[in-house]
PDB file of C-alpha atoms and ligand atoms in Angstrom:
ATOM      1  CA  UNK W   1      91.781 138.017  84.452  1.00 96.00           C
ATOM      2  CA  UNK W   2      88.582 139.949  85.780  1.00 98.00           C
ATOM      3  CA  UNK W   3      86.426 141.510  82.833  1.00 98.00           C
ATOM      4  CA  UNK W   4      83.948 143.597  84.962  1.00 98.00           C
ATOM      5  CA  UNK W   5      80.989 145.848  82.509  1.00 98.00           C
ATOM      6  CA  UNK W   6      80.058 148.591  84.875  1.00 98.00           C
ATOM      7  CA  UNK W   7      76.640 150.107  82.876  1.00 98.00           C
ATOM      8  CA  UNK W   8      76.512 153.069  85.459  1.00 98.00           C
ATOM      9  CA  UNK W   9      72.961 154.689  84.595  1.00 98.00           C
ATOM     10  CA  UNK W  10      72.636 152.638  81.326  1.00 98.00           C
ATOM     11  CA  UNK W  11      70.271 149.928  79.792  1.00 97.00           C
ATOM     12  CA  UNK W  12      66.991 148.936  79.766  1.00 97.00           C
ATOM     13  CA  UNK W  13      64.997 145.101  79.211  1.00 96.00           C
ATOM     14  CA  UNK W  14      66.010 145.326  75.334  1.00 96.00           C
ATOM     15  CA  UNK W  15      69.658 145.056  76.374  1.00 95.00           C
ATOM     16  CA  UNK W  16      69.619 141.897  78.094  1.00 95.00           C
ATOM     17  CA  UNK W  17      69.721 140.594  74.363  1.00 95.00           C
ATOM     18  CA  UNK W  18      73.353 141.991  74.082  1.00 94.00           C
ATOM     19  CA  UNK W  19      74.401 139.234  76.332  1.00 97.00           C
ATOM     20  CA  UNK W  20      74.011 136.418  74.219  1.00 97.00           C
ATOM     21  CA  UNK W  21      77.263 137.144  72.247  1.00 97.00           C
ATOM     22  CA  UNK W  22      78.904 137.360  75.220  1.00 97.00           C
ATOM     23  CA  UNK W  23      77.289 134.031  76.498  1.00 97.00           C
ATOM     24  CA  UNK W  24      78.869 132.505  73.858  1.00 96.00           C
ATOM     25  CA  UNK W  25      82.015 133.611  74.382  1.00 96.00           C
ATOM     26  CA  UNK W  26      81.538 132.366  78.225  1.00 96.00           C
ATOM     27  CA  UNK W  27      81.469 128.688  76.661  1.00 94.00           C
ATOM     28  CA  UNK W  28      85.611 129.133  75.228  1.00 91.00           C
ATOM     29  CA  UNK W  29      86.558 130.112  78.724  1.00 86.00           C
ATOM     30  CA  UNK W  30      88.093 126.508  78.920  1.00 77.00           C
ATOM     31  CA  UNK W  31      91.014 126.852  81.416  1.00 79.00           C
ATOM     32  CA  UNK W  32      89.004 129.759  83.719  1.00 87.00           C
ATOM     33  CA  UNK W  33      91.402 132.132  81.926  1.00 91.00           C
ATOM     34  CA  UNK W  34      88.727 134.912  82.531  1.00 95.00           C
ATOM     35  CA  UNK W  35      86.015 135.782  85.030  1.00 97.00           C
ATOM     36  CA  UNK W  36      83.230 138.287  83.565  1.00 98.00           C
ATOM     37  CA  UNK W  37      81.054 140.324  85.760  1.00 98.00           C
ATOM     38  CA  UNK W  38      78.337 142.636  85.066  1.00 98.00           C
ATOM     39  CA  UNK W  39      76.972 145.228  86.871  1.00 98.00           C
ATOM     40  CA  UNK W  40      74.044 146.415  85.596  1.00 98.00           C
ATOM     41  CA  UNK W  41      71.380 149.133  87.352  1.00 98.00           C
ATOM     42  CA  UNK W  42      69.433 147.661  89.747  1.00 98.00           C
ATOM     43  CA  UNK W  43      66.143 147.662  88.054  1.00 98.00           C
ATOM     44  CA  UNK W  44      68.301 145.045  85.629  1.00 98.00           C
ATOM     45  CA  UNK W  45      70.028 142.543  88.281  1.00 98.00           C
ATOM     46  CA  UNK W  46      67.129 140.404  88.671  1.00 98.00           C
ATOM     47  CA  UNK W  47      67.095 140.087  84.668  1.00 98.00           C
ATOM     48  CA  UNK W  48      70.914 139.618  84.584  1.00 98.00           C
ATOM     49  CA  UNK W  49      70.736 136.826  86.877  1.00 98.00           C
ATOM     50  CA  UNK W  50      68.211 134.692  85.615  1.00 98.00           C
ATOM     51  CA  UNK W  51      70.034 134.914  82.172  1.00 98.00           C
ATOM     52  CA  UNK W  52      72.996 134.368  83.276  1.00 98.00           C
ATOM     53  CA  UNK W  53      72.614 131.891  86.176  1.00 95.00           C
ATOM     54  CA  UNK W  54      73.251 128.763  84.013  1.00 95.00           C
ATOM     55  CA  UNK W  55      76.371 130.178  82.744  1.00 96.00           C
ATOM     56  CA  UNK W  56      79.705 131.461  84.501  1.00 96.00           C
ATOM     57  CA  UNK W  57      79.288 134.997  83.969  1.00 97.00           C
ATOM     58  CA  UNK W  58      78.193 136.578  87.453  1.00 98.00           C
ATOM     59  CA  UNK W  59      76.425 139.759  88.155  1.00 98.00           C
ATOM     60  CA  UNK W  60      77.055 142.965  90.610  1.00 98.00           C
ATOM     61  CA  UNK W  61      75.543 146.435  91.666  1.00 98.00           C
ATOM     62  CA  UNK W  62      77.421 149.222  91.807  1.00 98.00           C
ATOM     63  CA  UNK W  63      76.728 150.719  95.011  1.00 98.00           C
ATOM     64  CA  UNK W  64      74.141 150.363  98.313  1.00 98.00           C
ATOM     65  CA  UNK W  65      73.083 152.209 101.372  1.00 98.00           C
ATOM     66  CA  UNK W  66      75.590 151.117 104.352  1.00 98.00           C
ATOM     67  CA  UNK W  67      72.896 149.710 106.227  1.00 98.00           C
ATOM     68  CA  UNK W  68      72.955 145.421 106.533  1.00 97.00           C
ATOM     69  CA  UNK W  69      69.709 145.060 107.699  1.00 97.00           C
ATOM     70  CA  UNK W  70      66.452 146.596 105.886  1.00 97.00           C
ATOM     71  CA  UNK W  71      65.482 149.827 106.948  1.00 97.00           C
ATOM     72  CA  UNK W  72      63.482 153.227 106.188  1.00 98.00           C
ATOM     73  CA  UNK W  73      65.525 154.392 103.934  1.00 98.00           C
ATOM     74  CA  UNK W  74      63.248 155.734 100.971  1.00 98.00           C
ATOM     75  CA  UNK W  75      64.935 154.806  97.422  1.00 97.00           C
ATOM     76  CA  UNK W  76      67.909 152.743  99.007  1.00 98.00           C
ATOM     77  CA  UNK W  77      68.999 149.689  98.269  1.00 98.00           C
ATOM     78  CA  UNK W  78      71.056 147.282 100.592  1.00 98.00           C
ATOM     79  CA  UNK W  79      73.570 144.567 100.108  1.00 98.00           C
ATOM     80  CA  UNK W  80      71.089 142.074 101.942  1.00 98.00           C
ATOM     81  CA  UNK W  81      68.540 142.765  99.263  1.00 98.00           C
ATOM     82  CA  UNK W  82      71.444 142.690  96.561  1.00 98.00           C
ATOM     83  CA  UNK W  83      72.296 139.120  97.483  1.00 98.00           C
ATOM     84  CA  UNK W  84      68.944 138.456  97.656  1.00 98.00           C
ATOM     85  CA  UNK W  85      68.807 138.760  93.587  1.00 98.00           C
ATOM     86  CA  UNK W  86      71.473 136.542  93.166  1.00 98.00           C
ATOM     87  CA  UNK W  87      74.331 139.143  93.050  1.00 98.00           C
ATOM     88  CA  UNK W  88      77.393 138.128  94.252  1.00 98.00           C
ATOM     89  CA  UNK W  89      79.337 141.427  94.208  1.00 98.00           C
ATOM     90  CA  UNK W  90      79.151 145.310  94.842  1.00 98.00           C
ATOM     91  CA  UNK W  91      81.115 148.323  93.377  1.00 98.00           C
ATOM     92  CA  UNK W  92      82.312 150.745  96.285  1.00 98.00           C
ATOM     93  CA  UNK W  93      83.441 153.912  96.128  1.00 98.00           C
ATOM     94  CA  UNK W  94      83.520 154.650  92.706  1.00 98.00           C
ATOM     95  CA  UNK W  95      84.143 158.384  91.973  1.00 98.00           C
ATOM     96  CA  UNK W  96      81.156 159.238  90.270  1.00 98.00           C
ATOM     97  CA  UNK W  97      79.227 158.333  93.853  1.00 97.00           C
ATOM     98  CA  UNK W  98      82.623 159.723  95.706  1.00 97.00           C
ATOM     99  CA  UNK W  99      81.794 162.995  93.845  1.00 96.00           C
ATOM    100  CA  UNK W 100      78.427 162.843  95.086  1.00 95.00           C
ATOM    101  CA  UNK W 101      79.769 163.461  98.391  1.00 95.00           C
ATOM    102  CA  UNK W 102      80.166 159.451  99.434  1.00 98.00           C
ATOM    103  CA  UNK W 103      83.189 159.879 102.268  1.00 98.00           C
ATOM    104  CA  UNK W 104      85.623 157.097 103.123  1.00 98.00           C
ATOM    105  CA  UNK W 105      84.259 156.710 106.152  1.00 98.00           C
ATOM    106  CA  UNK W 106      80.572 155.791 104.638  1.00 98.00           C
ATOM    107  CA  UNK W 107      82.488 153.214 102.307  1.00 98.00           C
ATOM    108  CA  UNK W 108      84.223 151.811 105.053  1.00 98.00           C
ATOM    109  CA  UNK W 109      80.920 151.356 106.401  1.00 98.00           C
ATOM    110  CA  UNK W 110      78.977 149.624 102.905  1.00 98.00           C
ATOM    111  CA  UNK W 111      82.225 147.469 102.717  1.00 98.00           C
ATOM    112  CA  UNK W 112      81.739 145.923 106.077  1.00 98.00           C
ATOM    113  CA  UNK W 113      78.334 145.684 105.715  1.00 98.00           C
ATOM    114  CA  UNK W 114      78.477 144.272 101.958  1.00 98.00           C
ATOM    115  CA  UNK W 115      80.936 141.681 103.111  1.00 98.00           C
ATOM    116  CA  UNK W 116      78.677 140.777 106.337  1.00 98.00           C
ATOM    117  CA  UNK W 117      75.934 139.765 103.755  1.00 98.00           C
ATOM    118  CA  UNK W 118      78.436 137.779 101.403  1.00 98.00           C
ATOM    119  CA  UNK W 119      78.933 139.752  98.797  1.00 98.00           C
ATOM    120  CA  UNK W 120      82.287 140.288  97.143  1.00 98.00           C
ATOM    121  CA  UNK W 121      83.679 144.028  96.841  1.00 98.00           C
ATOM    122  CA  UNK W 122      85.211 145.947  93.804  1.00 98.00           C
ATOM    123  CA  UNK W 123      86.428 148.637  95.731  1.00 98.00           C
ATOM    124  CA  UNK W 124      87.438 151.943  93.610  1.00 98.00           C
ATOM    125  CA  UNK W 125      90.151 154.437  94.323  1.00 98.00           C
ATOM    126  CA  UNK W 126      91.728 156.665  92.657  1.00 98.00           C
ATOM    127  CA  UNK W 127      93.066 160.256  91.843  1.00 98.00           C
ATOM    128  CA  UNK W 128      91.489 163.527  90.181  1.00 97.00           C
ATOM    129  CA  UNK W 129      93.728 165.616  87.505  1.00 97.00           C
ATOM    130  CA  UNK W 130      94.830 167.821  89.736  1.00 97.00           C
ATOM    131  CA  UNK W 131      95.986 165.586  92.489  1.00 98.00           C
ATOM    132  CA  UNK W 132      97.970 163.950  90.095  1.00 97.00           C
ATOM    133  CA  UNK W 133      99.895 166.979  88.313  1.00 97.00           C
ATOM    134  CA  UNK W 134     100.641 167.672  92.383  1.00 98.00           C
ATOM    135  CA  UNK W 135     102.223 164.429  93.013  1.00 97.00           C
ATOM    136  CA  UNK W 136      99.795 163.439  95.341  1.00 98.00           C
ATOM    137  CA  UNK W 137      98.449 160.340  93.984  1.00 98.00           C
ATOM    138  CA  UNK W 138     100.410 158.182  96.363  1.00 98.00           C
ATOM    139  CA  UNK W 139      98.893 159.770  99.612  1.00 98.00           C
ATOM    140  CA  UNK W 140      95.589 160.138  97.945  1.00 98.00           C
ATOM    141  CA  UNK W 141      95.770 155.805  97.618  1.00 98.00           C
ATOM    142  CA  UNK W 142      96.975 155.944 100.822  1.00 98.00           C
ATOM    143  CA  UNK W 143      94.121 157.196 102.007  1.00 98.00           C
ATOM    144  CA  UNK W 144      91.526 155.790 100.179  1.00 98.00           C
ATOM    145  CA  UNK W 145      92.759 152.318 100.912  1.00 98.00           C
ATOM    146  CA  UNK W 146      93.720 153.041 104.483  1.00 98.00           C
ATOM    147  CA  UNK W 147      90.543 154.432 105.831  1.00 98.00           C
ATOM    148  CA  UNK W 148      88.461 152.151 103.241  1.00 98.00           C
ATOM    149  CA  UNK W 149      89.549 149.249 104.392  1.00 98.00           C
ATOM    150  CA  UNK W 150      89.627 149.777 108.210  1.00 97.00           C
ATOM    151  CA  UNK W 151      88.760 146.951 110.406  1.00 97.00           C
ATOM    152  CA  UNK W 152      87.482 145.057 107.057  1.00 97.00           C
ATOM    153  CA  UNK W 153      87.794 141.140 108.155  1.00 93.00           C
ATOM    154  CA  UNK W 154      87.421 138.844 105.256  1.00 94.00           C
ATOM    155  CA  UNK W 155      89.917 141.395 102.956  1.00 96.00           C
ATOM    156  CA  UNK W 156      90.449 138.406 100.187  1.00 95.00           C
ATOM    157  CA  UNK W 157      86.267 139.010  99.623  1.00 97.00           C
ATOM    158  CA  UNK W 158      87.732 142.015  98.395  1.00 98.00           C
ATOM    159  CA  UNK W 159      89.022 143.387  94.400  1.00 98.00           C
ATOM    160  CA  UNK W 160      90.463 146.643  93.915  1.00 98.00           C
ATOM    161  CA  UNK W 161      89.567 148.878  91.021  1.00 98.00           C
ATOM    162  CA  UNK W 162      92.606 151.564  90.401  1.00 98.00           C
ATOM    163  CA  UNK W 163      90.759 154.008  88.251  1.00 98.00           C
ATOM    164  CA  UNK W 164      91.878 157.404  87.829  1.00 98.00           C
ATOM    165  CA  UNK W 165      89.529 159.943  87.944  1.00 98.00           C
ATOM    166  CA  UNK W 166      90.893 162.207  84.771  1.00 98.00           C
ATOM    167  CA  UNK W 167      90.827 158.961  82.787  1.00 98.00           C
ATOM    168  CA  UNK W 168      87.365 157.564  83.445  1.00 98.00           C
ATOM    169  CA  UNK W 169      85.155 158.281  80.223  1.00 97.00           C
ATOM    170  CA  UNK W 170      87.585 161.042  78.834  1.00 97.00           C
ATOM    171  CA  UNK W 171      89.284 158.175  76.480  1.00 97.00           C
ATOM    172  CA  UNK W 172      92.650 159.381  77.936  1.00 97.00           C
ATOM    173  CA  UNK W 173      94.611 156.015  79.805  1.00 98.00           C
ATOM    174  CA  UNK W 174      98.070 156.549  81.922  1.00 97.00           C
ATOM    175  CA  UNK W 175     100.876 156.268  80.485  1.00 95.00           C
ATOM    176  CA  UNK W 176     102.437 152.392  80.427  1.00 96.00           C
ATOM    177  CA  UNK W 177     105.158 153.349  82.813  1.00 96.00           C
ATOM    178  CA  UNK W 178     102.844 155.385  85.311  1.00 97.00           C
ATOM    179  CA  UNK W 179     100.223 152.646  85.047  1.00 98.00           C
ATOM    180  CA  UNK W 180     102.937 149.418  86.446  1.00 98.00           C
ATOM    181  CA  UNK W 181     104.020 152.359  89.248  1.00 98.00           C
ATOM    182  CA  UNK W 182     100.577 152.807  90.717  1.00 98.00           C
ATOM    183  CA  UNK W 183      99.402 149.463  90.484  1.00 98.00           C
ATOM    184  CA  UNK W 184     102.636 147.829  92.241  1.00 98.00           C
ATOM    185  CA  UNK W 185     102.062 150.864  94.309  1.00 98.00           C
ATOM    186  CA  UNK W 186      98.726 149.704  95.361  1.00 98.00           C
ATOM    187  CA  UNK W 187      99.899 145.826  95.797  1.00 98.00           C
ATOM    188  CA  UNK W 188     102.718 147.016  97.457  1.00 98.00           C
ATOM    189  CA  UNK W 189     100.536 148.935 100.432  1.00 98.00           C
ATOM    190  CA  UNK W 190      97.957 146.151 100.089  1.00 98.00           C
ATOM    191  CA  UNK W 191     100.845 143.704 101.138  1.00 97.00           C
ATOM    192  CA  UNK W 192     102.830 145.201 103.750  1.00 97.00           C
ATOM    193  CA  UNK W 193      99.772 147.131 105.495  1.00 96.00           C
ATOM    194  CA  UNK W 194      96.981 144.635 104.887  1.00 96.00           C
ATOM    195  CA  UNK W 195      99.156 141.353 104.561  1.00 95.00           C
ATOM    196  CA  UNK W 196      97.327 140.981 101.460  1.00 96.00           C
ATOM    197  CA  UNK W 197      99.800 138.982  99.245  1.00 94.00           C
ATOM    198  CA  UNK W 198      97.441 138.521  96.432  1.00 94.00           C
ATOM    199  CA  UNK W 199      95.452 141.256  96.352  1.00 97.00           C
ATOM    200  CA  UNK W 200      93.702 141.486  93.127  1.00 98.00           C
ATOM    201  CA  UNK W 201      94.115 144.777  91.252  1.00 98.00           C
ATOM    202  CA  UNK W 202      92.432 146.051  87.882  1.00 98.00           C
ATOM    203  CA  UNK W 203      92.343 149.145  85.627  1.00 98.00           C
ATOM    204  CA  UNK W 204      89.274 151.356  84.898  1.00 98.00           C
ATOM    205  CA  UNK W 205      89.321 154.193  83.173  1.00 98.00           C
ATOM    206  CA  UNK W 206      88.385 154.369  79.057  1.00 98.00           C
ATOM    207  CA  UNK W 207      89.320 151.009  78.385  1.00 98.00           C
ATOM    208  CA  UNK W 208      88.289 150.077  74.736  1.00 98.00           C
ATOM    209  CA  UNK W 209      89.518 147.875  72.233  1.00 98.00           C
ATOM    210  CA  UNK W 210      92.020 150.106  70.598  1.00 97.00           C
ATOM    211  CA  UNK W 211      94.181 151.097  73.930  1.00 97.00           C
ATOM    212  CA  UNK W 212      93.247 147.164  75.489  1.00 97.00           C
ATOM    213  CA  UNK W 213      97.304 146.468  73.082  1.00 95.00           C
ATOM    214  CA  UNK W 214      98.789 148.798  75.474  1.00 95.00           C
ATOM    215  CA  UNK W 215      96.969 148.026  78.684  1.00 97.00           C
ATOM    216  CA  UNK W 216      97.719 144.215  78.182  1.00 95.00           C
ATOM    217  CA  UNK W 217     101.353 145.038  78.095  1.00 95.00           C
ATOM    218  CA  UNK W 218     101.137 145.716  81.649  1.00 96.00           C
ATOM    219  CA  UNK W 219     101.222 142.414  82.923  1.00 93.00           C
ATOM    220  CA  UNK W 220     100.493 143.085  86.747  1.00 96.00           C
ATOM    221  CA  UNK W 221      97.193 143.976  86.154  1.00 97.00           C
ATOM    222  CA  UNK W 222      94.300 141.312  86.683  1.00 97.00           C
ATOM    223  CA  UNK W 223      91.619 142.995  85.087  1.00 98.00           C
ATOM    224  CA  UNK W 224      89.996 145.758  83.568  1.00 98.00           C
ATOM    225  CA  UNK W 225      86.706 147.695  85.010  1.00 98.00           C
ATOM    226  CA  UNK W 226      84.931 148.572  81.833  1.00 98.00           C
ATOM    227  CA  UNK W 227      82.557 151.754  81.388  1.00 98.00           C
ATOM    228  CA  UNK W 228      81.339 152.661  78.609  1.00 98.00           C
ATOM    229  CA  UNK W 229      82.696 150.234  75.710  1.00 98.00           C
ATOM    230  CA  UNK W 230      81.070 147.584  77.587  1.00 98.00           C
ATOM    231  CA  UNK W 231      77.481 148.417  76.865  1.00 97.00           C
ATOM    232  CA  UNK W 232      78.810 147.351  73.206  1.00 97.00           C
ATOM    233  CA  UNK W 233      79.171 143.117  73.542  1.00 97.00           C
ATOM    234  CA  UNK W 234      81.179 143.248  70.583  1.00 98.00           C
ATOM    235  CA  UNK W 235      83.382 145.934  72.160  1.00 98.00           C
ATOM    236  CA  UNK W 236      83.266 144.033  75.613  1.00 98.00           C
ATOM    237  CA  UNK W 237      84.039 140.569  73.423  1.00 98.00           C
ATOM    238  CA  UNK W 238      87.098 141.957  71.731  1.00 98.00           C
ATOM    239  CA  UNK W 239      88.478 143.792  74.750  1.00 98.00           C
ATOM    240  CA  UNK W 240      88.926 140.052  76.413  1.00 97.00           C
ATOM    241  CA  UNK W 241      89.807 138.301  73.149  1.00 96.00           C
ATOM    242  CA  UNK W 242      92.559 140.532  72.399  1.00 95.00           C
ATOM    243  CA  UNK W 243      93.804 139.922  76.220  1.00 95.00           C
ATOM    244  CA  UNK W 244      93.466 136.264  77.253  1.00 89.00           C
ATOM    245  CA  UNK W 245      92.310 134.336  73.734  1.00 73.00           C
TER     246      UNK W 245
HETATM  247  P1  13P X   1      84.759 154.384  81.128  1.00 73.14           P
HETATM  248  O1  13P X   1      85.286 153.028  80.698  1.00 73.14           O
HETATM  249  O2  13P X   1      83.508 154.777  80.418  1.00 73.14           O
HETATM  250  O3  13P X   1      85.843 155.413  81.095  1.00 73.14           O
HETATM  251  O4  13P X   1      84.326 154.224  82.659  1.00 73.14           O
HETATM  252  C1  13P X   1      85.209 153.653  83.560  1.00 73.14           C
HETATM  253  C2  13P X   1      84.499 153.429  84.831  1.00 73.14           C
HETATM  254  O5  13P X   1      84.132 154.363  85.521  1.00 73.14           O
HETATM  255  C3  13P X   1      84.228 152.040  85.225  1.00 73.14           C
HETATM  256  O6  13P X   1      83.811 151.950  86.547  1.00 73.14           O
END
């Protein structure tokens, strides 16, 4: 099971002492049951590393300019210089940067390059409100994965985020029954269209410790991209205890 703390535009030197609790819960992780990620800001992944690079927790960005080799591009970031801090993966196409205008084409383009300069991808899809009450979720995956993932060699570098876009911070998750349709959904498309047979598919979307009873029910589900509750370690700690421990 994945465990990945997305901080979005959160956290400054002083956090890097939440980690320690969650350190310590690193050390029980006896039979690799779980894998925890952080992606902190940029300004934090050179921190994140060094703290963490004696233990098994690994650290990500959460997005970068499509470009793989450095370039004048004032205030961007690229996945060359990401891997360069000791990074190993990326969040694409989350909808708070799709919203911002980022088109699939563009994240076709920073998962190629992100995967040229080996990093891994969490790749983010997912519908609005709207979409959904239309019954077009389906062909909005479609898309998303279809045109994200066009001519992308090296797909098992790749981990797929479902995370609805009416759910993300609003504390509202799917229903249990919707959740197991979109995710075999996803595997299902991932498999026949991308001869993925393992793909690798977790839930985002107000995860916290309360709703983690119902999410856990859903057994498909390798993993949880969390927002907000995971700037709290004890939060973050009991989200995974109550899952895998
Ligand atoms: P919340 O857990 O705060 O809803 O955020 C989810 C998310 O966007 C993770 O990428």
């Amino acid at each position: 099971m994945y465990y990945i703390a997305n901080w979005k535009m959160f956290g400054d030197k002083k956090s890097l002492n939440s980690l320690n609790k969650v350190i310590k819960l690193s050390k029980i992780n006896k039979n690799n049951k779980f894998k925890l990620i952080y992606c902190p800001p940029y300004t934090l992944l050179d921190l994140f590393y060094k703290k963490l690079k004696n233990t098994s927790i690994e650290v990500g960005a959460q997005n970068c300019h499509e470009n793989e080799i450095y370039g004048a591009y004032t205030g961007s970031i690229n996945s060359k210089m990401i891997k360069n801090v000791g990074a190993k993966y990326v969040i694409i196409g989350h909808s708070e940067n799709r919203s911002d205008g980022e088109s699939d084409i563009l994240i076709n383009k920073k998962i190629k390059s992100s995967i040229k300069n080996g990093l891994k991808i969490i790749f983010c899809i997912g519908e609005t409100l709207s979409q959904r009450k239309k019954k077009l979720t389906n062909k909005i995956l479609t898309n998303q994965i279809t045109k994200g993932l066009s001519n992308v060699k090296k797909l098992s570098n790749v981990l797929f985020a479902y995370e609805p876009i009416w759910s993300i911070g609003t504390g509202v998750i799917p229903n249990k029954d919707d959740l197991e349709k979109d995710i075999i959904f996803i595997k299902n498309k991932l498999r026949n269209n991308f001869k993925l047979k393992n793909a690798k598919v977790l839930y985002g979307g107000s995860v916290n410790p309360k709703n983690i009873a119902i999410l856990k029910k859903i057994n498909i589900i390798d993993g949880f991209l969390v927002g907000g509750a995971s700037q709290d370690s004890k939060k973050f700690i009991d989200i995974v205890k109550k899952t895998v421990i």
